[in-house]
Amino acid sequence: MAEINRRTGGFGAWLLDPKRRGALLVTPAIVILFVMNIFPLLWSFGLSFFNYKASSLKVPTFRGLSNYERVLTDEKVWERFQTTAIIVGSSVILQLIIGFLLALMFAKAFPMRRIVLMLVLTPMMLSFVSVGVFFKLFYEPTFGIVSYLLSAFTEDRFVVLGSPAGAIAGIVIADAWMWSPFVMLLVLAGLVSVPKYLYEAAEIDRASSLRRFWTITFPYIKSLLLLAVLFRTIETFKLFDIVYIITEGGPGSSTETIAVYLYRTAFQFFKTSQSSALAYIVLFIVVVMTNLYLYAVNRRAEEVG
Amino acid sequence: MRTFISGLLGATTLAAGLTGAPILAQDITITMAAPDWPPTRFMKEYFDQTYKSPNGGTTTLDMDFIPWPSFYERVAASLTSGEQKYQMIVTDSQWLGAFVEGGYYLDLTDKINSDPELKAITQDLHPALVSAYSTYPHRTRAQLEAAGEVPAPGVNYYGFPQFPDTYVTYYREDIFCHEGEMADFKAKYGTNLPCSYEDWQDTDWAKWGQVGEFFQRKKGEMLAGEKLADDFYGIAFQAGKGYDFSTMQVNAFVWQNGGDIWDESKAPKAQAEGVVNSKAAVDAFDQYLSYLQYMPPVAQTGQMDIFVIQDLYMQGKVGAIIDWVGLGEPVLDPKSSTVHDKSAFGPAPGTRKGDGSIDRTGNIGGQPFVLTTWNSDAVVDEALNVVKWWLSPETQLEATKNGGQSGRMSVMADPSYNGLRPWNRAHVEMIDWQKDVWHIPEFFEMLTQQQEEFDKAITGQITAQEALDSVAEFQQELLEDGGYID
């Protein structure tokens, strides 16, 4: 058909010329990307230099870098970064430990392995909202299952979310429950890629289990572990849904992550410019972490290659 | 500008009326943002059944039912995005300032002044509701009454009551009127356990605390002659971090105790520091906190919001709660409530004064509905026809029978009114005590910071004094920056 058009000439033929076909195919995707992503990004970047509130009719005025200065000198912002760091650190460590242990378990054959593996993978396929609601109900002290089970050992109802430490632990457990299977998948991929003959040789050499792990297994999985750490750090850094549903940032502001604070600033307080500045600071951090991630991916590719 | 007039139906029809003036019969669709709950569901259902447009055309009320937890965000996102989706909005009274200043809510003052029917409706509305639901900049009830006329000169009016709400006491009649429990309570405290409506009229916070302590029972203990299968709690009221869930109850304690919040009606003279954290306010907050020990343990997490309280009560885990009238219908529904046939209602407790009377000043609930500024004249006129229909005595009585409430004094004075729903008597008594929180555009920032500090105190991280000092300092700075304080 294209051949006929080309021969007969006209706009259709011009458009379908092989020289333009590639550009034609990617244009819709680029247009959508620009409208839905690039333009809002640039627009909000511009807004971050103005004094603008989306809820106000006042004309925006140029403020230069003062929104960035205000955000970076705001104690609340640094508190939220601190809270985020605690949650990210605890959650990623827990995910690594659980994910690693699960991977070791699933690296060996056992009855009903496939079914159990499928069940273990289920949490990461659920939506954040569902996981948040599950755990909020689990932690509910009057009728929740955690309080109910622990009531056998405590005289009073056990209140998980009643203290800052408990609330952070509650969020970390929910996040780790959801994402440990992801870490497990990555580690499992590393474990199954270890050539069997290496273990056989180690066994002949009577190497201990620990030595076998450090000299054979670990080198194969370390870059995947690094990938898991970076990927989960980036994702947990942006954690919003689970926190908002389980604690709404409470008690007080003790579990308010930077993402929740950003949301409040933008959509509850309507400090549009200030929230844009904060969003760009968060984006910068995520971009740095993503570059580290890409570096790790490339290193892994080189290793495998 | 996007119009929601779906089109002109046929040619212009000449009115058959006496004037002979041509009336344009238009088909109009009014899209209304509404929280998803019985009072708005009923409005839609009854509108579809009964509403006839005076303009001769067909008017469709397209309600966008939004779940309560995301209601503010959804409405705010719609307004600020400029999509101009809604012609009418059911709004919380606190939002008036933010969305009037944003240019989204239509000033109805001229319409009220020029339309005798709207003027008569406004004059018949309870002044506490007009003050809270309609005026911006905010005018207190006292300021409106001092003006001596309705609408008051120099005041801007924006909304009409869609659902006026107050909080009342829900209680388990089967345990509060149980002879054995009554005798035990009398023996322990030397006073009567409130059983009848009149008993609740005489219930102050001190007795509320006694009720809480008395009915706090462990699994296996006896309650009203029956062995408890689970722990039971005496009382519950709002103590939630979300939205305004603790502020609404704390304000009642503060006002009743002679304290105050920052009073925007006295700006720019009114201060936050020294007022918000006055001794009276701190004592009142301390008193509020002292009752949390008798409540279900979820109170210790700062997550005891109005829905959690309602839920625990319906599960039969709490003896008495203070909650909004608007949440009453599910409590009487056997499909959702285990205590549907055991519940009765009374006024909320208050603070006993030196002369023995009880001060029940509280924070008003409920919502007005407003019109948006991008509506065409035809849509504005038709939306006001919808307002008149909703606030007509017939519709108001019907709404009340179905879980709503009326804001019209003449309807509330109807002899049948108190008997229409079991909480009506308490609602009518409580509405006279209502005041409102701030209406300025910065309300959400003030509210969120206050809720956080209250939450810290509720969860035992800081004291009442520390919480209110922090709130006062934050508000003083914010209000000075905003030019609300000299």
mmCIF file of N, CA, C and O in Angstrom, chain B residues 204-247:
data_model
loop_
_atom_site.group_PDB
_atom_site.id
_atom_site.type_symbol
_atom_site.label_atom_id
_atom_site.label_comp_id
_atom_site.label_asym_id
_atom_site.label_seq_id
_atom_site.Cartn_x
_atom_site.Cartn_y
_atom_site.Cartn_z
ATOM 1 N N ASP B 204 -23.278 17.006 82.936
ATOM 2 C CA ASP B 204 -22.122 17.859 82.634
ATOM 3 C C ASP B 204 -20.895 16.954 82.403
ATOM 4 O O ASP B 204 -20.986 15.729 82.470
ATOM 5 N N TRP B 205 -19.761 17.587 82.139
ATOM 6 C CA TRP B 205 -18.563 16.806 81.840
ATOM 7 C C TRP B 205 -18.126 15.934 83.015
ATOM 8 O O TRP B 205 -17.572 14.848 82.822
ATOM 9 N N ALA B 206 -18.370 16.427 84.236
ATOM 10 C CA ALA B 206 -17.962 15.633 85.398
ATOM 11 C C ALA B 206 -18.693 14.289 85.390
ATOM 12 O O ALA B 206 -18.084 13.221 85.586
ATOM 13 N N LYS B 207 -20.001 14.355 85.104
ATOM 14 C CA LYS B 207 -20.759 13.092 85.070
ATOM 15 C C LYS B 207 -20.341 12.249 83.855
ATOM 16 O O LYS B 207 -20.325 11.023 83.916
ATOM 17 N N TRP B 208 -20.023 12.914 82.772
ATOM 18 C CA TRP B 208 -19.539 12.203 81.566
ATOM 19 C C TRP B 208 -18.304 11.356 81.912
ATOM 20 O O TRP B 208 -18.196 10.198 81.521
ATOM 21 N N GLY B 209 -17.414 11.939 82.716
ATOM 22 C CA GLY B 209 -16.227 11.204 83.153
ATOM 23 C C GLY B 209 -16.606 10.034 84.048
ATOM 24 O O GLY B 209 -16.030 8.937 83.934
ATOM 25 N N GLN B 210 -17.571 10.256 84.931
ATOM 26 C CA GLN B 210 -18.019 9.165 85.813
ATOM 27 C C GLN B 210 -18.621 8.021 84.996
ATOM 28 O O GLN B 210 -18.365 6.842 85.268
ATOM 29 N N VAL B 211 -19.406 8.387 83.986
ATOM 30 C CA VAL B 211 -20.004 7.373 83.111
ATOM 31 C C VAL B 211 -18.898 6.567 82.437
ATOM 32 O O VAL B 211 -18.958 5.339 82.346
ATOM 33 N N GLY B 212 -17.862 7.302 81.981
ATOM 34 C CA GLY B 212 -16.735 6.639 81.312
ATOM 35 C C GLY B 212 -16.051 5.646 82.228
ATOM 36 O O GLY B 212 -15.781 4.503 81.838
ATOM 37 N N GLU B 213 -15.782 6.080 83.426
ATOM 38 C CA GLU B 213 -15.097 5.220 84.385
ATOM 39 C C GLU B 213 -15.970 4.026 84.766
ATOM 40 O O GLU B 213 -15.506 2.882 84.826
ATOM 41 N N PHE B 214 -17.252 4.300 84.979
ATOM 42 C CA PHE B 214 -18.173 3.275 85.467
ATOM 43 C C PHE B 214 -18.350 2.121 84.469
ATOM 44 O O PHE B 214 -18.365 0.951 84.853
ATOM 45 N N PHE B 215 -18.455 2.480 83.201
ATOM 46 C CA PHE B 215 -18.743 1.440 82.211
ATOM 47 C C PHE B 215 -17.508 0.820 81.567
ATOM 48 O O PHE B 215 -17.634 0.020 80.655
ATOM 49 N N GLN B 216 -16.332 1.192 82.050
ATOM 50 C CA GLN B 216 -15.135 0.565 81.489
ATOM 51 C C GLN B 216 -15.010 -0.831 82.091
ATOM 52 O O GLN B 216 -14.718 -0.982 83.283
ATOM 53 N N ARG B 217 -15.293 -1.836 81.301
ATOM 54 C CA ARG B 217 -15.323 -3.224 81.809
ATOM 55 C C ARG B 217 -14.425 -4.123 80.953
ATOM 56 O O ARG B 217 -14.288 -3.923 79.755
ATOM 57 N N LYS B 218 -13.911 -5.139 81.624
ATOM 58 C CA LYS B 218 -13.044 -6.104 80.939
ATOM 59 C C LYS B 218 -13.877 -7.289 80.440
ATOM 60 O O LYS B 218 -14.951 -7.575 80.987
ATOM 61 N N LYS B 219 -13.349 -7.951 79.471
ATOM 62 C CA LYS B 219 -13.953 -9.193 78.964
ATOM 63 C C LYS B 219 -14.206 -10.138 80.141
ATOM 64 O O LYS B 219 -13.333 -10.312 80.993
ATOM 65 N N GLY B 220 -15.398 -10.721 80.182
ATOM 66 C CA GLY B 220 -15.728 -11.651 81.260
ATOM 67 C C GLY B 220 -16.483 -11.006 82.404
ATOM 68 O O GLY B 220 -17.170 -11.685 83.167
ATOM 69 N N GLU B 221 -16.388 -9.658 82.517
ATOM 70 C CA GLU B 221 -17.162 -8.966 83.560
ATOM 71 C C GLU B 221 -18.612 -8.861 83.111
ATOM 72 O O GLU B 221 -18.939 -9.096 81.939
ATOM 73 N N MET B 222 -19.471 -8.450 84.053
ATOM 74 C CA MET B 222 -20.901 -8.354 83.744
ATOM 75 C C MET B 222 -21.248 -6.935 83.286
ATOM 76 O O MET B 222 -20.712 -5.951 83.800
ATOM 77 N N LEU B 223 -22.155 -6.831 82.327
ATOM 78 C CA LEU B 223 -22.693 -5.538 81.908
ATOM 79 C C LEU B 223 -24.187 -5.708 81.699
ATOM 80 O O LEU B 223 -24.623 -6.505 80.871
ATOM 81 N N ALA B 224 -24.963 -4.940 82.441
ATOM 82 C CA ALA B 224 -26.434 -5.005 82.363
ATOM 83 C C ALA B 224 -26.927 -6.451 82.432
ATOM 84 O O ALA B 224 -27.778 -6.872 81.646
ATOM 85 N N GLY B 225 -26.344 -7.205 83.340
ATOM 86 C CA GLY B 225 -26.795 -8.582 83.573
ATOM 87 C C GLY B 225 -26.228 -9.614 82.616
ATOM 88 O O GLY B 225 -26.587 -10.787 82.673
ATOM 89 N N GLU B 226 -25.369 -9.207 81.720
ATOM 90 C CA GLU B 226 -24.802 -10.172 80.771
ATOM 91 C C GLU B 226 -23.278 -10.185 80.833
ATOM 92 O O GLU B 226 -22.661 -9.144 81.055
ATOM 93 N N LYS B 227 -22.721 -11.379 80.621
ATOM 94 C CA LYS B 227 -21.273 -11.518 80.665
ATOM 95 C C LYS B 227 -20.663 -10.980 79.365
ATOM 96 O O LYS B 227 -21.111 -11.349 78.266
ATOM 97 N N LEU B 228 -19.670 -10.119 79.497
ATOM 98 C CA LEU B 228 -19.074 -9.500 78.316
ATOM 99 C C LEU B 228 -18.145 -10.459 77.571
ATOM 100 O O LEU B 228 -17.295 -11.101 78.184
ATOM 101 N N ALA B 229 -18.330 -10.516 76.251
ATOM 102 C CA ALA B 229 -17.467 -11.369 75.431
ATOM 103 C C ALA B 229 -16.191 -10.640 75.020
ATOM 104 O O ALA B 229 -15.266 -11.235 74.488
ATOM 105 N N ASP B 230 -16.184 -9.327 75.237
ATOM 106 C CA ASP B 230 -15.011 -8.533 74.856
ATOM 107 C C ASP B 230 -14.946 -7.316 75.782
ATOM 108 O O ASP B 230 -15.909 -7.009 76.479
ATOM 109 N N ASP B 231 -13.817 -6.609 75.743
ATOM 110 C CA ASP B 231 -13.692 -5.397 76.563
ATOM 111 C C ASP B 231 -14.768 -4.379 76.165
ATOM 112 O O ASP B 231 -15.152 -4.299 74.990
ATOM 113 N N PHE B 232 -15.205 -3.600 77.126
ATOM 114 C CA PHE B 232 -16.255 -2.601 76.873
ATOM 115 C C PHE B 232 -15.782 -1.254 77.427
ATOM 116 O O PHE B 232 -15.093 -1.189 78.438
ATOM 117 N N TYR B 233 -16.153 -0.196 76.726
ATOM 118 C CA TYR B 233 -15.693 1.146 77.108
ATOM 119 C C TYR B 233 -16.894 2.067 77.336
ATOM 120 O O TYR B 233 -17.928 1.939 76.671
ATOM 121 N N GLY B 234 -16.704 3.003 78.280
ATOM 122 C CA GLY B 234 -17.835 3.837 78.688
ATOM 123 C C GLY B 234 -18.197 4.918 77.705
ATOM 124 O O GLY B 234 -19.376 5.106 77.366
ATOM 125 N N ILE B 235 -17.195 5.660 77.244
ATOM 126 C CA ILE B 235 -17.481 6.861 76.465
ATOM 127 C C ILE B 235 -16.519 6.995 75.284
ATOM 128 O O ILE B 235 -15.467 6.366 75.275
ATOM 129 N N ALA B 236 -16.899 7.844 74.356
ATOM 130 C CA ALA B 236 -15.983 8.197 73.256
ATOM 131 C C ALA B 236 -16.418 9.529 72.672
ATOM 132 O O ALA B 236 -17.613 9.802 72.561
ATOM 133 N N PHE B 237 -15.435 10.346 72.350
ATOM 134 C CA PHE B 237 -15.681 11.533 71.521
ATOM 135 C C PHE B 237 -14.499 11.722 70.576
ATOM 136 O O PHE B 237 -13.522 10.966 70.618
ATOM 137 N N GLN B 238 -14.573 12.725 69.729
ATOM 138 C CA GLN B 238 -13.564 12.892 68.683
ATOM 139 C C GLN B 238 -12.175 13.130 69.271
ATOM 140 O O GLN B 238 -11.999 14.040 70.079
ATOM 141 N N ALA B 239 -11.219 12.343 68.828
ATOM 142 C CA ALA B 239 -9.821 12.550 69.195
ATOM 143 C C ALA B 239 -8.955 12.074 68.037
ATOM 144 O O ALA B 239 -8.044 11.283 68.214
ATOM 145 N N GLY B 240 -9.260 12.561 66.861
ATOM 146 C CA GLY B 240 -8.557 12.103 65.664
ATOM 147 C C GLY B 240 -7.673 13.183 65.067
ATOM 148 O O GLY B 240 -8.012 14.360 65.101
ATOM 149 N N LYS B 241 -6.549 12.749 64.500
ATOM 150 C CA LYS B 241 -5.600 13.694 63.897
ATOM 151 C C LYS B 241 -6.092 14.214 62.550
ATOM 152 O O LYS B 241 -5.791 15.332 62.154
ATOM 153 N N GLY B 242 -6.843 13.392 61.843
ATOM 154 C CA GLY B 242 -7.279 13.776 60.501
ATOM 155 C C GLY B 242 -8.198 14.990 60.517
ATOM 156 O O GLY B 242 -8.880 15.268 61.504
ATOM 157 N N TYR B 243 -8.167 15.732 59.427
ATOM 158 C CA TYR B 243 -9.024 16.896 59.164
ATOM 159 C C TYR B 243 -9.237 17.756 60.426
ATOM 160 O O TYR B 243 -8.302 18.341 60.933
ATOM 161 N N ASP B 244 -10.490 17.802 60.957
ATOM 162 C CA ASP B 244 -10.743 18.666 62.120
ATOM 163 C C ASP B 244 -11.225 17.860 63.322
ATOM 164 O O ASP B 244 -11.893 18.381 64.204
ATOM 165 N N PHE B 245 -10.893 16.560 63.340
ATOM 166 C CA PHE B 245 -11.572 15.643 64.254
ATOM 167 C C PHE B 245 -11.330 15.860 65.743
ATOM 168 O O PHE B 245 -12.135 15.442 66.542
ATOM 169 N N SER B 246 -10.218 16.433 66.145
ATOM 170 C CA SER B 246 -10.121 16.725 67.582
ATOM 171 C C SER B 246 -10.489 18.188 67.852
ATOM 172 O O SER B 246 -11.090 18.500 68.882
ATOM 173 N N THR B 247 -10.166 19.061 66.913
ATOM 174 C CA THR B 247 -10.465 20.486 67.072
ATOM 175 C C THR B 247 -11.949 20.720 67.376
ATOM 176 O O THR B 247 -12.300 21.535 68.231
#
